[in-house]
Amino acid sequence: MSKQFDVLVIGGGPGGYVAAIRAAQLGFATACCESNPYADPKGEPRLGGTCLNVGCIPSKALLHTSHLFEEAGHTFAAQGIQVGTPKIDVSKMIGRKSTIVNQLTSGIKGLFKKNKVSLLNGHGSFVGATANGGWQVKVGDEVVEAKQVIIATGSKARHLPNIPVDNKIVCDNVGALDIDAVPKKLAIIGAGVIGLEMGSVWRRLGAEVTILEAMPDFLSVADVDVAKEAAKLFTKQGLNIQTGVKIGEVKVLKKGVSIAYADKDGKEQKLDADRLIVSVGRIPNTDGLHAEAVGLQLTERGQVNVDGHCRTNLPGVWAVGDVVSGPMLAHKAMEEGVMVAELMAGQAGHCNFDTIPWVIYTSPEIAWVGKTEQQLKADGIAYKAGKIPFMANGRALGMDAPAGFVKMLACAETDRILGVHIIGANASELISEGVVAMEFGAASEDLARICHAHPTLSEAVHEAALACDKRPLHF
Ligand code: FAD
Ligand code: NAI
């Protein structure tokens, strides 16, 4: 007889493993299957998906090391610290990153044991419906049955036609996190989140980095002021970012790669580099799910089609994370996973898609929540803005981090906070205050009346709230 579960989760990334843990906590007999594409020394399934294996966690580990390297080389001396010229041992840096990945991926196995989630090794694909309204799913060589299924199969890097990725010379996110020596010249196609983060890592370590971006505007997803400031700061750091380009032929040579492209004026250009990273977005993983076998609806973009509560068109089948619409972010996937488990248990599962924070872990960091100024203008919403530079913040000066600002946008009529945009040190942590405020429907006046510790970077958030009412105290 087939193994029977209340809930089967397909995919063990942040969306899937969190959904499985929450479902088990709520008393469901839960299993999670993982197709295990990441090399594991023992051939066991590695949990954590893109995020832990080839995404969030390894990239942040490399960003940290390269940031320290840059500080040691460029800012220590001005503070009276003499360390000489720092040298980077790339294999040690990559080894440290891999240790963190291993620690966290095996940690999730521990969480599965603790919460009694059964881990199944193998690719999951639909077989059909069961007689009692559940689903049969093939996992590896066996068919298991579950009353409810959560699809959390994530995404993979989008590749460009005629640019084969070997993850040695031409890399997507997988190879980009395992480069074994600092390239003299690094080319990147796509000035999005990965391009900027990985470009920052290798520039800090000494590579000459050129980023080729198709869109005419730089970082158009961010608030317009933030994007402008970021372009200025990143260019000053030495990142060569070219917007409005059209990529032509890419030739892989014996040692390196040659990229032909038309620049923003339409002039033919050629860029030679030792390595190329292609970071032009990601596509949902629905290959081999056998969606068609059960009539599971996909969108035109290949995502699993869901409603605002992650329900698919099939009863008892849900989908969360990168495989459905919305931002491809780990915390969004996790929120959806929890929501679905709670809805299955008859609880009021909830995910507020208006307060999902975005962070780009460059230096300075960029973070935002809510609407950008250009969105408010386009939507015809009257707003007021408060903007405070970190230059006016004592803690930022003490930290040698005067770059950037906090910008708060509030409704002109009700004062309700509509967006918070930060470019500056620790923006990734500071943005939480904006998220909490917006979740509670706060007005800028609410934040303005809350005591913020001194001296902290969070005082810039406080001052931005005061500035919405044109009464900042320190600027
Ligand atoms: P995934 O993490 O992709 O996991 C899906 C899992 O399902 C995979 O393990 C896959 O092997 C498995 N699977 C697929 N098909 C099947 C099948 N049929 N059967 C069984 N298993 C299957 N997000 C952030 O929020 N912050 C960051 O800092 C950040 N940094 C990133 C850096 C990089 C370089 C990249 C590439 C992404 C980054 N992301 C970041 C995005 C984040 O990794 C994803 O949004 C997140 O991993 C999505 O989670 P998921 O569970 O939906 O999918
Ligand atoms: P992205 O969507 O952030 O950026 C892709 C960029 O490539 C865009 O600017 C796009 O205009 C450009 N582009 C597309 N086609 C092109 C072409 N043919 N030529 C030149 N440029 C082209 O995608 P990216 O950087 O690949 O990252 C994928 C996703 O992973 C992100 O959108 C995000 O959801 C997630 N991620 C999140 C991180 C974070 O939260 N800090 C870090 C890294 C990734």
Coordinates of C-alpha atoms and ligand atoms in Angstrom, one line a residue:
M1 CA 0.0 0.0 0.0
S2 CA 1.2 3.5 -0.8
K3 CA 2.4 5.8 2.0
Q4 CA -0.4 8.0 3.2
F5 CA 0.0 11.6 4.4
D6 CA -2.4 14.4 5.3
V7 CA 0.0 16.9 3.5
L8 CA 2.7 16.4 1.0
V9 CA 4.9 19.4 0.2
I10 CA 6.8 19.2 -3.1
G11 CA 10.1 21.1 -2.8
G12 CA 12.2 21.8 0.3
G13 CA 13.1 25.5 -0.2
P14 CA 12.0 28.3 2.1
G15 CA 8.4 28.1 0.9
G16 CA 8.2 24.3 1.2
Y17 CA 10.2 23.5 4.4
V18 CA 8.4 26.3 6.3
A19 CA 5.0 25.1 5.1
A20 CA 5.9 21.5 6.1
I21 CA 7.0 22.5 9.6
R22 CA 3.9 24.7 10.2
A23 CA 1.6 21.9 8.8
A24 CA 3.2 19.4 11.2
Q25 CA 2.9 21.8 14.1
L26 CA -0.8 22.1 13.4
G27 CA -1.1 18.3 13.7
F28 CA -1.0 17.1 10.0
A29 CA 0.9 14.0 9.1
T30 CA 3.3 15.8 6.8
A31 CA 5.9 14.8 4.3
C32 CA 8.2 16.9 2.1
C33 CA 10.0 15.6 -1.0
E34 CA 13.1 17.2 -2.5
S35 CA 14.5 16.4 -5.9
N36 CA 18.0 17.2 -4.6
P37 CA 19.8 18.9 -7.4
Y38 CA 22.6 20.2 -5.1
A39 CA 25.7 18.1 -4.7
D40 CA 25.6 16.3 -1.4
P41 CA 28.6 14.2 -0.3
K42 CA 26.3 11.4 1.0
G43 CA 23.7 11.7 -1.9
E44 CA 21.0 12.8 0.6
P45 CA 18.4 15.4 -0.2
R46 CA 19.6 18.9 0.7
L47 CA 16.9 21.1 2.1
G48 CA 16.8 24.9 1.9
G49 CA 16.3 25.2 -1.9
T50 CA 17.8 28.1 -3.8
C51 CA 17.9 30.3 -0.8
L52 CA 20.2 28.2 1.4
N53 CA 22.2 26.4 -1.3
V54 CA 22.8 28.8 -4.2
G55 CA 21.0 32.1 -3.2
C56 CA 20.4 34.3 -0.2
I57 CA 22.8 32.7 2.3
P58 CA 25.9 32.0 0.3
S59 CA 25.7 35.4 -1.4
K60 CA 25.5 37.2 1.9
A61 CA 28.4 35.2 3.2
L62 CA 30.6 36.4 0.2
L63 CA 29.2 39.9 0.6
H64 CA 30.3 40.0 4.2
T65 CA 33.9 38.7 3.5
S66 CA 34.4 41.1 0.6
H67 CA 33.0 44.0 2.6
L68 CA 35.6 43.3 5.4
F69 CA 38.3 43.0 2.8
E70 CA 37.4 46.4 1.3
E71 CA 37.2 48.0 4.8
A72 CA 40.6 46.7 5.7
G73 CA 42.1 48.0 2.4
H74 CA 40.4 51.3 2.2
T75 CA 38.9 52.6 5.4
F76 CA 41.0 51.2 8.3
A77 CA 44.0 53.6 7.7
A78 CA 41.8 56.7 8.1
Q79 CA 40.8 55.5 11.5
G80 CA 44.3 54.9 12.6
I81 CA 44.4 51.1 12.0
Q82 CA 47.5 49.9 10.2
V83 CA 47.2 46.4 8.7
G84 CA 49.2 46.7 5.5
T85 CA 47.7 45.6 2.2
P86 CA 45.1 42.8 2.7
K87 CA 45.3 39.7 0.6
I88 CA 42.3 37.5 -0.2
D89 CA 42.4 33.7 -0.1
V90 CA 39.4 32.9 -2.4
S91 CA 39.3 29.2 -1.6
K92 CA 39.1 30.0 2.2
M93 CA 36.3 32.5 1.5
I94 CA 34.4 29.9 -0.6
G95 CA 35.1 27.2 2.0
R96 CA 33.6 29.4 4.8
K97 CA 30.6 30.1 2.7
S98 CA 30.1 26.3 2.1
T99 CA 30.4 25.6 5.8
I100 CA 27.6 28.0 6.6
V101 CA 25.5 26.4 3.8
N102 CA 26.1 22.9 5.2
Q103 CA 25.4 24.0 8.7
L104 CA 22.0 25.6 7.8
T105 CA 20.8 22.9 5.3
S106 CA 21.5 20.1 7.9
G107 CA 19.8 22.3 10.5
I108 CA 16.6 22.1 8.5
K109 CA 16.8 18.3 8.6
G110 CA 17.0 18.7 12.4
L111 CA 13.9 20.9 12.4
F112 CA 12.1 18.2 10.3
K113 CA 13.0 15.6 12.9
K114 CA 11.9 17.8 15.8
N115 CA 8.6 18.6 14.1
K116 CA 8.1 15.0 12.8
V117 CA 8.1 15.9 9.1
S118 CA 8.9 12.9 6.9
L119 CA 11.6 13.7 4.3
L120 CA 11.3 11.9 1.0
N121 CA 14.2 11.8 -1.4
G122 CA 13.1 12.4 -5.0
H123 CA 11.4 14.5 -7.6
G124 CA 7.7 14.8 -7.1
S125 CA 5.2 14.6 -10.0
F126 CA 1.5 14.3 -10.1
V127 CA 0.0 10.9 -11.0
G128 CA -3.7 11.5 -10.4
A129 CA -6.5 11.9 -8.0
T130 CA -7.3 9.3 -5.3
A131 CA -10.8 7.9 -4.8
N132 CA -11.3 9.9 -1.6
G133 CA -10.5 13.3 -3.0
G134 CA -6.8 13.3 -2.3
W135 CA -3.8 13.1 -4.7
Q136 CA -1.3 10.5 -5.8
V137 CA 2.2 11.9 -6.3
K138 CA 5.2 9.9 -7.6
V139 CA 8.3 10.6 -5.6
G140 CA 11.4 9.0 -7.0
D141 CA 10.2 5.4 -7.6
E142 CA 7.3 5.2 -5.3
V143 CA 3.8 6.7 -5.4
V144 CA 2.6 8.3 -2.2
E145 CA -0.9 9.6 -1.4
A146 CA -1.8 12.9 0.4
K147 CA -5.1 14.6 1.2
Q148 CA -3.5 17.9 0.4
V149 CA -0.5 18.9 -1.7
I150 CA 1.6 22.1 -1.5
I151 CA 3.7 22.8 -4.6
A152 CA 6.8 24.7 -3.6
T153 CA 9.1 23.9 -6.5
G154 CA 10.8 27.3 -6.7
S155 CA 12.6 28.8 -9.6
K156 CA 15.8 28.5 -11.6
A157 CA 18.0 31.1 -13.5
R158 CA 16.7 32.3 -16.8
H159 CA 19.3 31.9 -19.5
L160 CA 19.6 33.8 -22.7
P161 CA 19.4 32.1 -26.1
N162 CA 22.9 31.4 -27.6
I163 CA 24.7 32.0 -24.3
P164 CA 25.3 28.5 -22.9
V165 CA 26.0 28.5 -19.2
D166 CA 28.8 26.2 -18.2
N167 CA 29.1 27.6 -14.6
K168 CA 32.8 28.0 -15.2
I169 CA 33.4 30.8 -17.6
V170 CA 29.7 31.7 -18.2
C171 CA 27.9 31.5 -14.9
D172 CA 24.4 31.9 -13.5
N173 CA 23.8 32.2 -9.8
V174 CA 25.1 28.7 -9.2
G175 CA 28.6 29.2 -10.7
A176 CA 28.8 32.9 -9.6
L177 CA 28.8 31.7 -6.0
D178 CA 31.7 29.3 -6.6
I179 CA 34.2 31.4 -8.6
D180 CA 37.6 30.1 -7.6
A181 CA 39.9 33.1 -8.3
V182 CA 39.3 36.8 -8.5
P183 CA 38.7 37.5 -12.2
K184 CA 40.8 40.4 -13.7
K185 CA 37.7 41.4 -15.7
L186 CA 34.2 40.3 -14.9
A187 CA 31.2 41.0 -17.2
I188 CA 27.7 40.8 -15.9
I189 CA 24.5 40.8 -18.0
G190 CA 21.6 42.3 -16.0
A191 CA 21.9 45.1 -13.4
G192 CA 19.3 43.6 -11.1
V193 CA 19.6 42.3 -7.6
I194 CA 22.1 39.4 -8.4
G195 CA 24.1 41.6 -10.8
L196 CA 24.6 44.3 -8.2
E197 CA 25.3 41.9 -5.3
M198 CA 27.7 39.7 -7.1
G199 CA 29.3 42.6 -9.0
S200 CA 29.9 44.2 -5.6
V201 CA 31.6 41.0 -4.2
W202 CA 34.1 40.7 -7.0
R203 CA 34.8 44.4 -7.5
R204 CA 35.7 44.7 -3.8
L205 CA 38.1 41.8 -4.2
G206 CA 39.8 43.6 -7.1
A207 CA 37.9 42.6 -10.3
E208 CA 37.2 45.2 -13.0
V209 CA 33.4 44.8 -13.2
T210 CA 31.2 45.9 -16.1
I211 CA 27.4 45.4 -15.9
L212 CA 25.4 45.5 -19.1
E213 CA 21.7 46.3 -18.5
A214 CA 19.0 46.3 -21.2
M215 CA 16.6 48.8 -19.6
P216 CA 17.2 52.5 -20.1
D217 CA 16.8 53.3 -16.4
F218 CA 18.9 51.9 -13.7
L219 CA 17.1 49.9 -10.9
S220 CA 13.7 51.1 -12.0
V221 CA 12.0 48.8 -9.4
A222 CA 13.4 51.0 -6.6
D223 CA 12.2 54.5 -5.6
V224 CA 13.5 57.0 -8.2
D225 CA 15.7 58.9 -5.6
V226 CA 17.1 55.7 -4.3
A227 CA 18.0 54.5 -7.8
K228 CA 19.7 57.8 -8.6
E229 CA 21.7 57.8 -5.4
A230 CA 22.7 54.1 -5.9
A231 CA 23.9 54.8 -9.4
K232 CA 26.0 57.6 -8.2
L233 CA 27.5 55.6 -5.3
F234 CA 28.1 52.4 -7.2
T235 CA 29.8 54.3 -10.1
K236 CA 32.0 56.1 -7.6
Q237 CA 33.0 52.7 -6.2
G238 CA 34.1 51.6 -9.6
L239 CA 31.2 49.5 -10.9
N240 CA 30.9 50.3 -14.6
I241 CA 27.1 50.1 -15.2
Q242 CA 25.9 50.6 -18.8
T243 CA 22.1 50.9 -19.3
G244 CA 20.1 50.6 -22.5
V245 CA 22.4 48.0 -24.1
K246 CA 21.4 45.3 -26.5
I247 CA 23.5 42.1 -26.2
G248 CA 24.8 40.6 -29.4
E249 CA 27.0 37.6 -30.0
V250 CA 28.7 36.1 -27.0
K251 CA 31.8 34.0 -27.8
V252 CA 33.4 31.7 -25.3
L253 CA 37.1 31.7 -25.9
K254 CA 39.8 29.4 -24.5
K255 CA 40.4 31.7 -21.6
G256 CA 37.4 33.9 -21.1
V257 CA 34.6 35.4 -23.1
S258 CA 33.9 38.1 -25.6
I259 CA 30.6 40.0 -25.6
A260 CA 29.4 42.1 -28.5
Y261 CA 26.7 44.6 -27.7
A262 CA 25.1 47.8 -28.9
D263 CA 25.4 50.6 -26.3
K264 CA 22.6 53.1 -25.5
D265 CA 23.5 55.2 -28.5
G266 CA 23.3 52.1 -30.8
K267 CA 27.1 52.0 -31.2
E268 CA 28.6 48.5 -31.6
Q269 CA 30.9 47.6 -28.7
K270 CA 32.9 44.7 -27.6
L271 CA 33.7 43.6 -24.0
D272 CA 36.3 41.0 -23.2
A273 CA 36.2 39.4 -19.8
D274 CA 37.6 36.4 -17.9
R275 CA 34.2 35.5 -16.6
L276 CA 30.6 36.3 -17.4
I277 CA 27.6 36.2 -15.0
V278 CA 24.2 36.1 -16.6
S279 CA 21.6 37.4 -14.1
V280 CA 18.5 38.3 -16.1
G281 CA 15.8 37.0 -13.8
R282 CA 14.4 33.6 -12.9
I283 CA 11.8 31.2 -14.2
P284 CA 9.4 29.0 -12.2
N285 CA 10.2 25.3 -11.8
T286 CA 7.2 23.4 -13.2
D287 CA 9.2 20.9 -15.4
G288 CA 8.3 17.3 -14.7
L289 CA 5.5 18.2 -12.2
H290 CA 3.0 16.6 -14.7
A291 CA 0.7 19.5 -14.2
E292 CA -1.1 18.4 -17.3
A293 CA -1.8 14.9 -15.9
V294 CA -4.2 16.4 -13.3
G295 CA -5.3 19.6 -15.1
L296 CA -3.3 22.0 -12.9
Q297 CA -3.5 25.5 -14.4
L298 CA -0.3 27.4 -15.2
T299 CA -0.1 31.1 -16.1
E300 CA 1.2 32.4 -19.4
R301 CA 4.5 32.9 -17.7
G302 CA 4.7 29.3 -16.6
Q303 CA 3.8 29.9 -12.9
V304 CA 1.3 27.9 -11.1
N305 CA -1.9 29.9 -11.2
V306 CA -3.1 30.8 -7.7
D307 CA -5.6 33.1 -6.0
G308 CA -4.6 35.6 -3.2
H309 CA -4.5 32.7 -0.7
C310 CA -2.3 30.4 -2.8
R311 CA -5.1 28.1 -3.9
T312 CA -4.7 26.5 -7.3
N313 CA -7.6 25.4 -9.5
L314 CA -7.5 21.9 -8.0
P315 CA -9.2 21.2 -4.7
G316 CA -6.6 20.5 -1.9
V317 CA -3.7 21.6 -4.1
W318 CA -1.9 24.8 -3.1
A319 CA 1.3 26.5 -4.4
V320 CA 3.7 29.0 -2.7
G321 CA 7.0 30.8 -3.3
D322 CA 8.9 31.5 -6.5
V323 CA 6.7 29.1 -8.5
V324 CA 3.7 31.5 -8.2
S325 CA 3.4 35.2 -9.0
G326 CA 4.8 38.0 -6.8
P327 CA 8.3 38.9 -5.8
M328 CA 10.8 36.0 -5.8
L329 CA 11.9 36.5 -2.2
A330 CA 12.5 33.9 0.5
H331 CA 10.5 35.7 3.2
K332 CA 7.5 36.0 0.8
A333 CA 7.7 32.2 0.1
M334 CA 7.9 31.5 3.9
E335 CA 4.9 33.8 4.6
E336 CA 2.9 32.0 2.0
G337 CA 3.9 28.6 3.4
V338 CA 2.7 29.5 6.9
M339 CA -0.5 31.0 5.4
V340 CA -1.4 27.9 3.5
A341 CA -0.7 25.5 6.4
E342 CA -3.0 27.6 8.7
L343 CA -5.7 27.9 6.0
M344 CA -5.6 24.1 5.7
A345 CA -6.2 23.9 9.5
G346 CA -9.2 26.1 9.2
Q347 CA -7.3 29.1 10.7
A348 CA -7.3 32.7 9.3
G349 CA -4.0 32.3 7.4
H350 CA -2.9 35.7 6.1
C351 CA -0.2 37.2 3.9
N352 CA 0.0 41.0 3.4
F353 CA 1.5 41.4 0.0
D354 CA 1.6 45.2 0.5
T355 CA 4.2 45.1 3.2
I356 CA 6.8 42.7 1.9
P357 CA 10.2 44.3 2.3
W358 CA 12.8 44.3 -0.4
V359 CA 16.6 44.4 0.4
I360 CA 19.6 44.7 -1.9
Y361 CA 22.7 43.8 0.1
T362 CA 25.1 46.2 -1.6
S363 CA 27.2 48.8 0.3
P364 CA 25.4 50.9 1.2
E365 CA 22.4 48.5 1.5
I366 CA 19.1 49.4 -0.2
A367 CA 15.8 48.5 1.4
W368 CA 12.2 49.5 0.9
V369 CA 8.6 48.6 1.7
G370 CA 5.4 49.9 0.2
K371 CA 4.9 52.3 -2.7
T372 CA 7.7 54.2 -4.5
E373 CA 7.2 57.9 -5.3
Q374 CA 6.8 57.2 -9.0
Q375 CA 4.1 54.6 -8.2
L376 CA 2.2 57.1 -6.1
K377 CA 2.4 59.7 -8.9
A378 CA 1.2 57.2 -11.4
D379 CA -1.7 56.2 -9.2
G380 CA -2.6 59.9 -8.6
I381 CA -2.3 59.6 -4.8
A382 CA -1.5 62.8 -3.1
Y383 CA 1.5 62.3 -0.7
K384 CA 4.0 64.1 1.4
A385 CA 7.7 63.1 1.7
G386 CA 10.2 63.3 4.5
K387 CA 13.9 62.7 3.6
I388 CA 16.8 62.7 5.9
P389 CA 20.4 62.0 4.9
F390 CA 22.6 59.8 7.0
M391 CA 25.2 62.6 6.9
A392 CA 23.0 64.3 9.6
N393 CA 23.1 61.2 11.8
G394 CA 25.8 61.0 14.5
R395 CA 25.9 57.2 14.6
A396 CA 26.3 57.0 10.8
L397 CA 29.3 59.4 11.0
G398 CA 30.8 57.4 13.9
M399 CA 30.4 54.2 11.8
D400 CA 32.1 56.0 8.8
A401 CA 28.8 55.4 6.9
P402 CA 27.5 58.8 6.0
A403 CA 26.2 57.8 2.5
G404 CA 22.5 57.6 1.7
F405 CA 19.2 58.6 3.3
V406 CA 15.8 57.5 4.7
K407 CA 12.8 58.7 2.7
M408 CA 9.3 58.3 4.0
L409 CA 6.1 58.7 2.0
A410 CA 2.8 59.4 3.7
C411 CA -0.7 60.1 2.5
A412 CA -1.3 63.8 2.2
E413 CA -4.8 63.5 3.6
T414 CA -4.6 60.8 6.3
D415 CA -0.9 60.8 7.1
R416 CA -0.8 57.0 6.8
I417 CA 2.6 55.7 5.8
L418 CA 2.6 54.5 2.2
G419 CA 6.3 53.7 1.7
V420 CA 9.7 53.7 3.4
H421 CA 12.8 53.8 1.2
I422 CA 16.3 53.5 2.7
I423 CA 19.8 53.5 1.1
G424 CA 22.4 53.4 3.8
A425 CA 24.3 51.2 6.3
N426 CA 22.1 48.5 7.9
A427 CA 19.1 49.4 5.7
S428 CA 18.2 45.7 5.8
E429 CA 17.6 45.9 9.5
L430 CA 16.2 49.4 9.6
I431 CA 13.4 48.6 7.1
S432 CA 11.7 46.4 9.7
E433 CA 10.5 49.5 11.5
G434 CA 8.7 50.7 8.3
V435 CA 7.2 47.2 7.9
V436 CA 5.9 47.1 11.4
A437 CA 4.5 50.6 11.2
M438 CA 2.7 49.9 7.9
E439 CA 1.3 46.5 9.2
F440 CA -0.2 48.5 12.1
G441 CA -1.5 51.2 9.7
A442 CA 0.6 53.8 11.3
A443 CA 0.8 57.5 10.4
S444 CA 4.1 59.3 10.1
E445 CA 3.0 61.2 13.2
D446 CA 3.0 57.8 15.1
L447 CA 6.6 57.2 14.3
A448 CA 7.5 60.8 15.0
R449 CA 6.1 60.4 18.5
I450 CA 8.0 57.2 19.3
C451 CA 11.2 57.5 21.3
H452 CA 14.2 56.2 19.3
A453 CA 17.5 55.3 21.1
H454 CA 20.4 57.7 20.6
P455 CA 22.8 57.5 18.9
T456 CA 21.3 55.0 16.4
L457 CA 20.8 54.8 12.6
S458 CA 17.1 54.4 13.5
E459 CA 17.0 58.1 14.4
A460 CA 17.1 58.8 10.7
V461 CA 13.8 56.9 10.4
H462 CA 12.4 59.0 13.2
E463 CA 13.7 62.2 11.6
A464 CA 12.2 61.2 8.2
A465 CA 8.8 60.8 10.0
L466 CA 9.2 64.2 11.5
A467 CA 10.2 65.6 8.1
C468 CA 6.9 64.4 6.7
D469 CA 5.4 67.2 8.8
K470 CA 8.3 69.6 8.0
R471 CA 9.6 69.5 11.6
P472 CA 12.9 67.5 11.6
L473 CA 15.0 68.4 14.6
H474 CA 18.5 67.5 13.3
F475 CA 18.3 68.5 9.7
Ligands
FAD1 P1 13.4 27.4 -4.0 O1 14.2 28.0 -2.9 O2 13.8 27.5 -5.4 O3 13.2 25.9 -3.6 C1 12.5 25.0 -4.4 C2 13.0 23.6 -4.1 O4 12.1 22.6 -4.7 C3 14.4 23.3 -4.6 O5 15.2 22.8 -3.5 C4 14.2 22.3 -5.7 O6 15.3 21.4 -5.8 C5 12.9 21.6 -5.3 N1 12.1 21.0 -6.4 C6 11.8 21.6 -7.6 N2 11.0 20.8 -8.3 C7 10.8 19.7 -7.5 C8 10.0 18.5 -7.7 N3 9.3 18.4 -8.8 N4 10.1 17.6 -6.7 C9 10.8 17.8 -5.6 N5 11.5 18.9 -5.4 C10 11.5 19.8 -6.3 N6 15.6 36.2 -1.5 C11 15.6 36.9 -0.4 O7 14.5 37.1 0.2 N7 16.8 37.5 0.1 C12 17.9 37.3 -0.5 O8 19.0 37.9 0.0 C13 18.0 36.6 -1.7 N8 19.2 36.4 -2.3 C14 19.2 35.6 -3.4 C15 20.5 35.4 -4.1 C16 20.5 34.7 -5.2 C17 21.8 34.5 -5.9 C18 19.4 34.0 -5.7 C19 19.4 33.2 -6.9 C20 18.1 34.2 -5.1 C21 18.1 35.0 -3.9 N9 16.9 35.2 -3.3 C22 16.8 36.0 -2.1 C23 15.6 34.6 -3.7 C24 15.3 33.3 -2.9 O9 16.4 32.4 -3.0 C25 14.0 32.7 -3.4 O10 13.0 33.6 -3.5 C26 13.6 31.5 -2.5 O11 14.6 30.5 -2.4 C27 12.3 30.9 -3.0 O12 11.9 29.8 -2.2 P2 11.0 28.6 -2.8 O13 10.9 27.7 -1.7 O14 9.8 29.2 -3.5 O15 11.9 28.0 -3.9
NAI2 P1 16.3 40.8 -11.6 O1 15.0 40.7 -12.1 O2 16.6 41.4 -10.2 O3 17.2 41.6 -12.6 C1 17.4 41.2 -13.9 C2 17.9 42.4 -14.7 O4 18.3 41.9 -16.0 C3 16.9 43.4 -14.9 O5 17.4 44.7 -14.6 C4 16.6 43.3 -16.4 O6 16.2 44.5 -17.0 C5 17.9 42.8 -17.0 N1 17.8 42.1 -18.2 C6 16.9 41.2 -18.6 N2 17.1 40.7 -19.8 C7 18.3 41.3 -20.2 C8 19.1 41.2 -21.4 N3 18.8 40.4 -22.4 N4 20.2 42.0 -21.5 C9 20.6 42.8 -20.4 N5 19.8 42.9 -19.3 C10 18.7 42.2 -19.2 O7 16.9 39.3 -11.6 P2 18.2 38.7 -11.0 O8 19.2 39.7 -10.6 O9 18.6 37.6 -11.9 O10 17.7 38.0 -9.7 C11 16.5 37.1 -9.7 C12 15.7 37.3 -8.6 O11 16.3 36.7 -7.4 C13 15.4 38.7 -8.1 O12 14.4 39.4 -8.9 C14 15.0 38.5 -6.7 O13 13.7 38.2 -6.7 C15 15.9 37.4 -6.3 N6 17.1 37.9 -5.5 C16 16.9 38.5 -4.4 C17 17.9 39.1 -3.7 C18 17.6 39.8 -2.5 O14 16.5 39.8 -2.0 N7 18.6 40.6 -1.9 C19 19.3 38.9 -4.1 C20 19.4 38.2 -5.4 C21 18.3 37.7 -6.1

